[in-house]
Structures are given as structure tokens and as C-alpha cells.
mmCIF file of C-alpha atoms in Angstrom:
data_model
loop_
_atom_site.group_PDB
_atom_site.id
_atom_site.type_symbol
_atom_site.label_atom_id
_atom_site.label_comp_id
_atom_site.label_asym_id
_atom_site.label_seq_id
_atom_site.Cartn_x
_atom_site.Cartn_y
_atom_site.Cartn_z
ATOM 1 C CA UNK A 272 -22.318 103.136 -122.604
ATOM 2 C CA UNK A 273 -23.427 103.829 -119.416
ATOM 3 C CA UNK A 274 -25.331 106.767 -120.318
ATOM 4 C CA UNK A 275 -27.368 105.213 -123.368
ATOM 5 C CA UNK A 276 -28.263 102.151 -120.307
ATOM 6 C CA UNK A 277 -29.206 104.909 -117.716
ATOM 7 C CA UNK A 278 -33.089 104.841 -118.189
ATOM 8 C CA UNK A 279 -34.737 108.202 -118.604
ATOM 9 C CA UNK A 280 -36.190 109.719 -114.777
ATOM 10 C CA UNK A 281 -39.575 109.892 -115.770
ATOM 11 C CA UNK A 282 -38.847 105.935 -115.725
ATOM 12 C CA UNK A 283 -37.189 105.755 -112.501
ATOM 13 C CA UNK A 284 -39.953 108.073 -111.134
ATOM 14 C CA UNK A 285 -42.380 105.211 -112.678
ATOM 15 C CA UNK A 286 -40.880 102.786 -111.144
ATOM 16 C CA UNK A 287 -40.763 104.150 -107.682
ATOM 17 C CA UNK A 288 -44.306 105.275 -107.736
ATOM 18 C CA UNK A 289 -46.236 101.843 -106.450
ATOM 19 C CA UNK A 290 -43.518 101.811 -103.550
ATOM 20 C CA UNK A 291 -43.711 105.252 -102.405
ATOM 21 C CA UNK A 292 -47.935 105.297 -102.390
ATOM 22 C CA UNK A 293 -47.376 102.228 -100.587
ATOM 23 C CA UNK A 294 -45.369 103.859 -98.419
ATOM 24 C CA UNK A 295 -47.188 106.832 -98.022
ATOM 25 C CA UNK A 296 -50.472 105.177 -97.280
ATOM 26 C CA UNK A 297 -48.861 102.649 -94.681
ATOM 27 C CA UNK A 298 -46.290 104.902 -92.886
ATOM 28 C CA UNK A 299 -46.574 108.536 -93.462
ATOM 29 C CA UNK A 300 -50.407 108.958 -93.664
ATOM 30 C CA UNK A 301 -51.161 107.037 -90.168
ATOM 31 C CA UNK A 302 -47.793 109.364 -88.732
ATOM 32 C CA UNK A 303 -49.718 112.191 -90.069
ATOM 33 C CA UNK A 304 -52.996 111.441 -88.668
ATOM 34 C CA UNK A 305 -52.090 110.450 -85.437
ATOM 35 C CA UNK A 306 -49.925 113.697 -84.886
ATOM 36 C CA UNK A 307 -53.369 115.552 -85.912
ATOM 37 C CA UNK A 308 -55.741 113.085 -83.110
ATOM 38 C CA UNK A 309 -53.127 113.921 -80.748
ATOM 39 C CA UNK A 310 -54.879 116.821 -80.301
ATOM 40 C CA UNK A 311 -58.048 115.945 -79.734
ATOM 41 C CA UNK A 312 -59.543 114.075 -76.328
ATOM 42 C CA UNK A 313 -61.220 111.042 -78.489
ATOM 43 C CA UNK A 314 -62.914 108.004 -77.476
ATOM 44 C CA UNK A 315 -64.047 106.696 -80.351
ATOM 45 C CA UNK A 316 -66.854 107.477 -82.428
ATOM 46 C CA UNK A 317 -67.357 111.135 -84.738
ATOM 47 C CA UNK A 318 -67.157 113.037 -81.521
ATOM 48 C CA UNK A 319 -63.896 114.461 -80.516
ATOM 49 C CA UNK A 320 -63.170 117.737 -78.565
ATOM 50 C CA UNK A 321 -60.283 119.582 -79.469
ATOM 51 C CA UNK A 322 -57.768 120.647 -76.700
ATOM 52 C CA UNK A 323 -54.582 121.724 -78.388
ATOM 53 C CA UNK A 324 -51.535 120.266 -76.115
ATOM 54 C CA UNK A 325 -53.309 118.863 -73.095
ATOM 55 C CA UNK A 326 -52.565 115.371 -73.980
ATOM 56 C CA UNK A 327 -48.535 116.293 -74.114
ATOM 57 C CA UNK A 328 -49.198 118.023 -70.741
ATOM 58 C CA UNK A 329 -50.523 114.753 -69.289
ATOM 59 C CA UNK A 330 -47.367 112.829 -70.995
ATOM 60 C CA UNK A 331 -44.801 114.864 -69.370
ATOM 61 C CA UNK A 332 -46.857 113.749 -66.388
ATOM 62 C CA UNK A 333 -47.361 110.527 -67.061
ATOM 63 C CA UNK A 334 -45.389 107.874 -64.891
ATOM 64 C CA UNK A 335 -46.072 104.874 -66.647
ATOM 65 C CA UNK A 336 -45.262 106.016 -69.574
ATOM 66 C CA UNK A 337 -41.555 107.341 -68.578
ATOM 67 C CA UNK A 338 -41.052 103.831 -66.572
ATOM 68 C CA UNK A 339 -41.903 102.186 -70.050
ATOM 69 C CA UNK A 340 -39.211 104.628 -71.603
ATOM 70 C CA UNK A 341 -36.339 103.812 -69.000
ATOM 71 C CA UNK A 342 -37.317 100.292 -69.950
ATOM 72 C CA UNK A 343 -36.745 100.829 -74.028
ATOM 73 C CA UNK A 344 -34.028 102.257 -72.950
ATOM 74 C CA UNK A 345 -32.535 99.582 -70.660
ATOM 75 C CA UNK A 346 -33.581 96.852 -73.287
ATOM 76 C CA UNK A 347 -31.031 98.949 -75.900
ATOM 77 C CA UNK A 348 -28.425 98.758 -73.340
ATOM 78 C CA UNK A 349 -28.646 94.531 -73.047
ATOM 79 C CA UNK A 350 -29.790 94.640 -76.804
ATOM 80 C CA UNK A 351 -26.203 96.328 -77.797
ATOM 81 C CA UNK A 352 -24.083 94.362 -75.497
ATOM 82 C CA UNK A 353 -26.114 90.837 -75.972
ATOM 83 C CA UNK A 354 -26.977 91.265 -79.468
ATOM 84 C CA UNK A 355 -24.095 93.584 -80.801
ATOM 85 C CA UNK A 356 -21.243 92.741 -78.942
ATOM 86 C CA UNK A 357 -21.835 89.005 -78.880
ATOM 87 C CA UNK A 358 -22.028 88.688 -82.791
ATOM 88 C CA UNK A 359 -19.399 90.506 -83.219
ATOM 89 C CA UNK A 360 -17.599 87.842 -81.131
ATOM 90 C CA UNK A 361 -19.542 84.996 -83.156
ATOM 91 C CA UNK A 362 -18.362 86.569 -86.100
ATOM 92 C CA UNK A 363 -14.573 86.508 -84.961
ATOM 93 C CA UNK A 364 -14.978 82.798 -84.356
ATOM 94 C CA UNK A 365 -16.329 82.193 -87.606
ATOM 95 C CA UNK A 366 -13.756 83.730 -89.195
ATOM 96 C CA UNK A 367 -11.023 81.925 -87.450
ATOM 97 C CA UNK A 368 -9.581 78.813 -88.587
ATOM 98 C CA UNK A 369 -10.410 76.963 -85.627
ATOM 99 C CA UNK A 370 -14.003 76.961 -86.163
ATOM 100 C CA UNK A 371 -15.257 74.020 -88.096
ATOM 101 C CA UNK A 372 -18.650 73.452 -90.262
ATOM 102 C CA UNK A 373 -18.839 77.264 -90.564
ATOM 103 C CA UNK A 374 -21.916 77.600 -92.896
ATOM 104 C CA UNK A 375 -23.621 75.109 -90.343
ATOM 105 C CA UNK A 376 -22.870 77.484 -87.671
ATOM 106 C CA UNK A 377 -23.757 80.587 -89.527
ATOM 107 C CA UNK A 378 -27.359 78.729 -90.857
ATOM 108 C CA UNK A 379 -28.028 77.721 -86.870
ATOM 109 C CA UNK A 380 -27.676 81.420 -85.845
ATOM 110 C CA UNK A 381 -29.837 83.011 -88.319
ATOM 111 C CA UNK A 382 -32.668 80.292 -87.831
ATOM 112 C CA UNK A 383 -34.101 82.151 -84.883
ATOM 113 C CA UNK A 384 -34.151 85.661 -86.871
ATOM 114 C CA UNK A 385 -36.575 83.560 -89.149
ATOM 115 C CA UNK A 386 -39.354 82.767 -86.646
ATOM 116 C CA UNK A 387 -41.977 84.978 -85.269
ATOM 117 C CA UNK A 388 -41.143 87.083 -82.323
ATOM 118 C CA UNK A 389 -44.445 85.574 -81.061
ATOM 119 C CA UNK A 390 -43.478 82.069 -81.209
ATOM 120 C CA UNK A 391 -39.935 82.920 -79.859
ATOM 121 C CA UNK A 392 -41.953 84.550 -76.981
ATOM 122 C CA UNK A 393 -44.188 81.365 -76.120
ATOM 123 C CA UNK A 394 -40.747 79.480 -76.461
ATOM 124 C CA UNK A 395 -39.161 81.447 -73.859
ATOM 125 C CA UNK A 396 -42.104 81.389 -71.809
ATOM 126 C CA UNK A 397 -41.938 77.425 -71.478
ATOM 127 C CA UNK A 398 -37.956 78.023 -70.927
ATOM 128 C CA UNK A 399 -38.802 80.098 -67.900
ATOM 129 C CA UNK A 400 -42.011 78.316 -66.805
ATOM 130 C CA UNK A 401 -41.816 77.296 -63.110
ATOM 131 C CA UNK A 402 -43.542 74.013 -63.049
ATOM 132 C CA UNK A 403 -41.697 72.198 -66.189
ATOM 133 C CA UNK A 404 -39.532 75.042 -67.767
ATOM 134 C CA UNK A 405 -36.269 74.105 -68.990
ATOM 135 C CA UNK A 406 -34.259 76.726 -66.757
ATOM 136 C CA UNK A 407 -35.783 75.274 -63.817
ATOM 137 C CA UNK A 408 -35.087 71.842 -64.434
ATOM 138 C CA UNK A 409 -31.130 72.851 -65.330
ATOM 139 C CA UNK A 410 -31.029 74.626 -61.777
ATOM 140 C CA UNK A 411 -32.450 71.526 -60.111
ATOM 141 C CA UNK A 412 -30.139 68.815 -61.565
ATOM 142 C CA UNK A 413 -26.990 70.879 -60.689
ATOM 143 C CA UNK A 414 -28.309 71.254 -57.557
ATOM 144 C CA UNK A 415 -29.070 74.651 -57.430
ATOM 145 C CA UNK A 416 -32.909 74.167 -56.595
ATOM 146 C CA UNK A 417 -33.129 76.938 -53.849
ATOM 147 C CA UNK A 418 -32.467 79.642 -56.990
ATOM 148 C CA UNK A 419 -35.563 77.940 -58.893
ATOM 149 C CA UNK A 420 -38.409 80.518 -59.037
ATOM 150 C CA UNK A 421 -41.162 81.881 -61.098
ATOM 151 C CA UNK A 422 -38.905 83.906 -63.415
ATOM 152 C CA UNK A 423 -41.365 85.811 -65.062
ATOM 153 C CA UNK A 424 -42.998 87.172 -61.901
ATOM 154 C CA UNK A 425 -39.872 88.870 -60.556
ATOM 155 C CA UNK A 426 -40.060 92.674 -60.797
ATOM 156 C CA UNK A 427 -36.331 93.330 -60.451
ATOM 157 C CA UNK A 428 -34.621 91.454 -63.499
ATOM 158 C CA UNK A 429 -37.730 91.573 -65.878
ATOM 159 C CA UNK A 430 -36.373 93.702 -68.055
ATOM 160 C CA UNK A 431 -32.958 91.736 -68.798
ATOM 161 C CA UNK A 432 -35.104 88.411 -68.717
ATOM 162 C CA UNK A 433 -37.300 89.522 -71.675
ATOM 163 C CA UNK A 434 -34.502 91.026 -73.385
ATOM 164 C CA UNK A 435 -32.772 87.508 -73.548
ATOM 165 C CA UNK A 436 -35.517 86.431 -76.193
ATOM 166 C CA UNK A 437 -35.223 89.699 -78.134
ATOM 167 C CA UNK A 438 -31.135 89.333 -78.083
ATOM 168 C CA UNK A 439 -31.455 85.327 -78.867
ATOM 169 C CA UNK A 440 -33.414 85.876 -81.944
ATOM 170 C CA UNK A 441 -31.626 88.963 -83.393
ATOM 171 C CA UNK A 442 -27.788 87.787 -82.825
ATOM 172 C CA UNK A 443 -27.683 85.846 -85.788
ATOM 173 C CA UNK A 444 -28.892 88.222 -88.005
ATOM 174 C CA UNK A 445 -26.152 90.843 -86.410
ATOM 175 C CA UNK A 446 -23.779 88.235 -86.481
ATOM 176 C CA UNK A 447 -23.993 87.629 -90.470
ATOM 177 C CA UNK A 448 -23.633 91.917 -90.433
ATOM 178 C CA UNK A 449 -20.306 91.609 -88.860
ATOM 179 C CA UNK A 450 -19.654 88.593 -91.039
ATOM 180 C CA UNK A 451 -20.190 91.090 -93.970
ATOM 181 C CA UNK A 452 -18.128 93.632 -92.679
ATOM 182 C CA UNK A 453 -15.211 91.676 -91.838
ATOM 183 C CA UNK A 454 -14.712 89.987 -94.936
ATOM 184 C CA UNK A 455 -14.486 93.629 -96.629
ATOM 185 C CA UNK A 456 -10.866 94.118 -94.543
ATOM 186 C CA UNK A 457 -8.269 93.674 -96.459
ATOM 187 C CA UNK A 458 -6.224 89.884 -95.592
ATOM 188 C CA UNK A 459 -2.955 91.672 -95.782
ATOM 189 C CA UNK A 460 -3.493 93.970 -93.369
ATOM 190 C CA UNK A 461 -3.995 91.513 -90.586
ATOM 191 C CA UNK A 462 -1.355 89.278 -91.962
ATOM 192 C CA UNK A 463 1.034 92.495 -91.381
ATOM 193 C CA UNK A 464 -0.863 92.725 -88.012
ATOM 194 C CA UNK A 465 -0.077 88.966 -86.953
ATOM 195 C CA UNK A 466 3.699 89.813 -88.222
ATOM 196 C CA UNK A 467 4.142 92.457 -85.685
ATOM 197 C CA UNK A 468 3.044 90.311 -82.653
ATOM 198 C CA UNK A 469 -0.551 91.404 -82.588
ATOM 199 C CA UNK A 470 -2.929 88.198 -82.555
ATOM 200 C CA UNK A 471 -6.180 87.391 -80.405
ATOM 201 C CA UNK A 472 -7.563 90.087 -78.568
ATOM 202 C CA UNK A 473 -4.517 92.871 -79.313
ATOM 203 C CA UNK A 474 -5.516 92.052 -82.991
ATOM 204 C CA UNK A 475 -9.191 92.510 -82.294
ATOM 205 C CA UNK A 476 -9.010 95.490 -80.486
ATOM 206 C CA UNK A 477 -6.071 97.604 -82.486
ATOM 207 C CA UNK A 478 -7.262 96.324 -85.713
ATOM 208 C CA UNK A 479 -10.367 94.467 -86.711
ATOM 209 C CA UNK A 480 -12.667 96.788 -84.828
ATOM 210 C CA UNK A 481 -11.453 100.371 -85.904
ATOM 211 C CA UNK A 482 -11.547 98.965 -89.148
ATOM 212 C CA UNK A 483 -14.959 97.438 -88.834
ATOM 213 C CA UNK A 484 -16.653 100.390 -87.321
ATOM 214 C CA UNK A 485 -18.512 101.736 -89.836
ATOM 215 C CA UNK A 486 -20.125 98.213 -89.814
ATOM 216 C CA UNK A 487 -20.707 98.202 -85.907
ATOM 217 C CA UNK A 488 -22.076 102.099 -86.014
ATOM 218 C CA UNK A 489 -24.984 100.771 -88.763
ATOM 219 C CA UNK A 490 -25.762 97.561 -86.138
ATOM 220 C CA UNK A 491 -25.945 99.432 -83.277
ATOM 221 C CA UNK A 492 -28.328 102.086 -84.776
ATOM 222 C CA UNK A 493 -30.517 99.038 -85.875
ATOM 223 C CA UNK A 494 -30.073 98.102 -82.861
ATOM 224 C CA UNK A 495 -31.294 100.874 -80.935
ATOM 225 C CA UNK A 496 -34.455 101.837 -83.482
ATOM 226 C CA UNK A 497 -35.539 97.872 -82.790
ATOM 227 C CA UNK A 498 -35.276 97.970 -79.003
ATOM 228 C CA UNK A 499 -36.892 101.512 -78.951
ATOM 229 C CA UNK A 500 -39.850 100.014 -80.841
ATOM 230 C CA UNK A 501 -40.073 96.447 -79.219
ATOM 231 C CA UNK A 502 -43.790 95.425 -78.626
ATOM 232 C CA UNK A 503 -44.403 91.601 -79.565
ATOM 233 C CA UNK A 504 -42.265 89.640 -77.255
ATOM 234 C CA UNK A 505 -43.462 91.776 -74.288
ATOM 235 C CA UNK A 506 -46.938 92.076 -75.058
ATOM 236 C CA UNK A 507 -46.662 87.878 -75.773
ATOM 237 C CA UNK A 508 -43.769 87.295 -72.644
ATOM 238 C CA UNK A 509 -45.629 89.599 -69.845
ATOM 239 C CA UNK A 510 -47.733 91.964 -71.224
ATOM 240 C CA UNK A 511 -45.947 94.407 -69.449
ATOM 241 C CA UNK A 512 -46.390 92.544 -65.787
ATOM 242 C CA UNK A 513 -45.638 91.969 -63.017
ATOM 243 C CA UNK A 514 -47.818 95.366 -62.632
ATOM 244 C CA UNK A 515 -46.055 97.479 -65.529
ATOM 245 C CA UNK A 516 -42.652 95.923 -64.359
ATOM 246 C CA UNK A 517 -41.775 95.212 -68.146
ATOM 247 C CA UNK A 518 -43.831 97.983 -69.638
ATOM 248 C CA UNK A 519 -42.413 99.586 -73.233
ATOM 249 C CA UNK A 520 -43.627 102.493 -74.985
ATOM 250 C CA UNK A 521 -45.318 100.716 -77.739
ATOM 251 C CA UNK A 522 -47.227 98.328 -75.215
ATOM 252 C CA UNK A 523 -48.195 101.204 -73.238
ATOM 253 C CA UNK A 524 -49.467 102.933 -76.302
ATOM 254 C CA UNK A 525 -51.480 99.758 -77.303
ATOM 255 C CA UNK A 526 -53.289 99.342 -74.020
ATOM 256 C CA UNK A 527 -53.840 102.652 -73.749
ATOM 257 C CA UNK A 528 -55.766 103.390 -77.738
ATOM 258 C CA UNK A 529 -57.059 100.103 -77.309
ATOM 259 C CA UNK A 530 -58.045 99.007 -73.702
ATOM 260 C CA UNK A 531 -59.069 102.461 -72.745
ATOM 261 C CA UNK A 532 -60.246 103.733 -75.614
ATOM 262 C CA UNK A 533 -58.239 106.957 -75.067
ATOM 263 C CA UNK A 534 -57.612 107.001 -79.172
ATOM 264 C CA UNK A 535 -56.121 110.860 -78.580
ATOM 265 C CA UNK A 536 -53.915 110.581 -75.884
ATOM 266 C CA UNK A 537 -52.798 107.226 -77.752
ATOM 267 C CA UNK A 538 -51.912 109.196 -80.756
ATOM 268 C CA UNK A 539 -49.971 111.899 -78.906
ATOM 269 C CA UNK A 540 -48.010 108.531 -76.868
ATOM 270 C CA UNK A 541 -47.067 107.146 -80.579
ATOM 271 C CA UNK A 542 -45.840 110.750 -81.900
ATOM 272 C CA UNK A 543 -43.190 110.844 -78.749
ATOM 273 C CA UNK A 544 -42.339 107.006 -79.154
ATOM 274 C CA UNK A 545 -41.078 108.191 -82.559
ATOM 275 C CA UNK A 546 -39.554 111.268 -81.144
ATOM 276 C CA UNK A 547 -37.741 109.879 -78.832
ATOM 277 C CA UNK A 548 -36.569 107.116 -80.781
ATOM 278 C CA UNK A 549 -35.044 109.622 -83.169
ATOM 279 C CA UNK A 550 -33.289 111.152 -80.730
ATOM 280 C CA UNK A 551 -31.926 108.595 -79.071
ATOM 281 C CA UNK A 552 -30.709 107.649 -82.947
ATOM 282 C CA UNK A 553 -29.423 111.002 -82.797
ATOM 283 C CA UNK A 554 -27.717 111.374 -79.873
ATOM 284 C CA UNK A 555 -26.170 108.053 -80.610
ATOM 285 C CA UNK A 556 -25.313 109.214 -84.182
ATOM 286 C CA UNK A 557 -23.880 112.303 -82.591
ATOM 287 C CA UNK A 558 -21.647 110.756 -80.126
ATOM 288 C CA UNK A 559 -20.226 108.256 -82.704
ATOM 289 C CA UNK A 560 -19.473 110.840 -84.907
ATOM 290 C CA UNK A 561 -17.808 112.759 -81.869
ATOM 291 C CA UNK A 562 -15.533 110.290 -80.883
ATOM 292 C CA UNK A 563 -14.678 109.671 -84.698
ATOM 293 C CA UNK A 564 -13.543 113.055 -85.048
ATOM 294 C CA UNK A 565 -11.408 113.089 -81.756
ATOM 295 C CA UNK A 566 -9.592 110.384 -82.665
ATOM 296 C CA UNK A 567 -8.809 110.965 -86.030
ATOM 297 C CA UNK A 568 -7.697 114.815 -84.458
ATOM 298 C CA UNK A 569 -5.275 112.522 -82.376
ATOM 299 C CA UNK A 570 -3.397 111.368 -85.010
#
């Protein structure tokens, strides 16, 4: 039966034609060409001057551009313990009995995955505004109005204060991952758990999450290859200010193909934004996989 169903593969191959041109054309083809500009020293126009790797020279040189990397990089850090970690907590509470109105909880969560990152970036931006933002006016009725301040202006904790947004409108989608993954343990097994004396955190810790990892290993990578590649809330929040305080690779790229008009050296700063973001994937893959294998030696 399931052989006279299976359609032919010159049908499957028919069917996955429109998506992979698609594809192709949106993805691969501008990959392709920008890897080829990066080349060149273009400013627009039919003109460009080929000259082989000088715009990777200039990269590995390139301040701004490894300041904007740190910052990815410290955004993935805050994104996997504020976007990660917390709905995996979320998702425990939703699973417990003393949670009521779960589906109302689980709806509320997700609504911010559903809105624009720019509108969650101009909502954030009246939450930290100095004159009338809601963070200011909390400080001042508790009486802490010497710590109100223009947030946004502070060159220290930029990075974690834009990474708030990005963590407050991805948690719910995270947190209905874990939801998935959790309901996929077996009942029993935590019942047994509970028997022996293992409830609240013991049961969390020696249980749910070894048995949920393959779950948390997919939302971190997500969560890395989004924070690698964050753009909109910056370029709405700060646009990469105070000075390039909050810079990210993909801003940096932006302003430099499309403020400067330095289309080649832009190219060549998308090509490493990739690379790196791979190998940060990668590395992370690498390690998970690492510590995986130790402790299943350990047994």
C-alpha cells in the first residue's frame, strides 16, 4: 500500500521545483554574487576594479566591524539565557498543575513573536524614553529617581538593553518549543521520578532536561543563527549608537553598501557575517555533541 501511494520522483522533483527556483533566486544567487563583488572595489555604477582579497585584508583590520561581532556575540549570550533558559522555565510552569488558564498564558507569550520587530523596537523605545517612558516612571514612583536616565544613550549596558526587546519577543515562541518537547517525555517516567523523592528542581535537573535536550540543542542553535543575524531592532532601537556602541554585523554591513556606497567591501562584510555565523553554529554544534559523547562514555 504504501508503495502504490508513494508518487513517482519525477513528481516529487515537480513539486519541489517552484520552491527551490525560489530559493535559488532569493538566497543562493545574491550569496553567490556578493561572494563574486567581494572582490571588486565598487561604488556603484558599471565600473568596478578588481583587487582579489584586499577587501578581506581591510576586514581583518577593520575595528568596527569586530566590535559589531563581539556584540552578535554578546546578544547570543543574553539571547540563550533570556530567551532559552527563561522558556524553558515558562514551559515548566505551564506544565505544572499549579498554573491556571494555561492556553491564556501560552496565547499571551506568543503574541509578541507575532508583531514586527520594528514595532516591538518603537515599543521599547517609548519603554526606555527619558521624558515619559514607562521604566522611568516605575523608578520614580518607588522612589528610585536618582537611577532614572536616558537608557538608550548609555554606552556600557547597550547591548543587554537592546537585547531585552529581541529576548521579549522571541520567548514565547521558544517557550511553545519546550512546550513541544516536554509533552513528548513519557508521564511515567516522571511519575517514577516523583516516587523516588525527586520533585522541583532535582526533577528538573536529573530528569526533564537530559531528556529534553535534543529539544534545547535545536533552540539554542535557532537561537544563535537569529542573534548572529539581528538587524531590525538595532537599526530601529539605536542604529547602532551611542557612536557604534550597539553596532551588529548586519547593521554595519547596511551602512556600509548603503551609506557609503562601498557595494564591494559590503559584499565581502556579508560573506564573513555568514561565515562566522556558521561557525559559531558549528562550534556550538561541536561542543554539544562533545559533551553528549562524554557523558554517555560515563555511564
Amino acid at each position: 500500500m504504501g508503495k502504490a501511494l508513494r508518487p513517482k520522483g519525477w513528481v516529487l522533483l515537480a513539486y519541489l521545483l517552484p520552491g527551490l527556483v525560489i530559493y535559488s533566486f532569493v538566497v543562493l544567487v545574491p550569496i553567490f554574487s556578493a561572494f563574486r563583488y567581494s572582490f571588486y572595489s565598487w561604488t556603484g555604477g558599471p565600473k568596478k576594479t578588481f583587487i582579489g582579497i584586499g577587501n578581506y585584508m581591510e576586514l581583518l583590520r577593520d575595528e568596527v566591524f569586530w566590535h559589531s561581532f563581539l556584540n552578535n556575540v554578546l546578544m547570543t549570550v543574553y539571547g540563550l539565557i533570556g530567551q532559552v533558559g527563561l522558556a524553558f522555565i515558562f514551559a515548566l510552569l505551564l506544565m505544572s498543575k499549579m498554573v491556571k488558564l494555561k492556553g491564556l498564558h501560552r496565547t499571551m507569550s506568543y503574541f509578541p513573536s507575532t508583531l514586527a520587530p520594528v514595532i516591538i523596537a518603537f515599543l521599547w523605545m517609548l519603554i526606555y524614553n527619558y521624558n515619559y517612558g514607562l521604566l522611568n516612571a516605575g523608578l520614580t514612583k518607588l522612589g528610585l529617581g536618582d537611577l532614572v536616565q536616558s537608557w538608550l544613550d548609555l554606552t556600557g549596558p547597550i547591548v543587554l538593553l537592546v537585547s531585552i526587546p529581541l529576548s521579549w519577543q522571541n520567548i514565547g515562541f521558544f517557550t511553545l518549543l519546550m512546550l513541544a518537547g516536554l509533552s513528548s517525555i513519557n508521564k511515567e517516567v516522571l511519575e517514577v521520578a516523583e516516587l523516588d523523592g525527586a520533585t522541583g528542581i532535582r526533577k528538573a535537573w536529573y530528569v526533564i532536561i537530559p531528556l529534553a535536550r535534543p529539544t534545547l540543542v535545536v533552540a539554542s542553535l535557532l537561537c544563535i543563527a537569529n542573534n548572529m543575524r539581528g538587524f531590525e531592532h538595532i537599526y530601529a532601537l539605536t542604529g547602532g549608537g551611542p557612536g557604534n556602541a550597539s553596532s551588529v554585523m548586519a547593521l554595519y554591513a547596511y551602512q556600509t553598501s548603503f551609506l557609503r556606497f562601498r557595494y564591494g567591501y559590503g559584499s565581502a562584510l556579508a560573506i564573513a557575517i555568514i561565515a562566522l555565523t556558521m561557525l559559531m553554529i558549528l562550534l556550538s554544534t561541536l561542543t554539544l555533541q562533545r559533551r553528549e559523547n562524554q557523558k554517555g562514555g560515563s555511564y
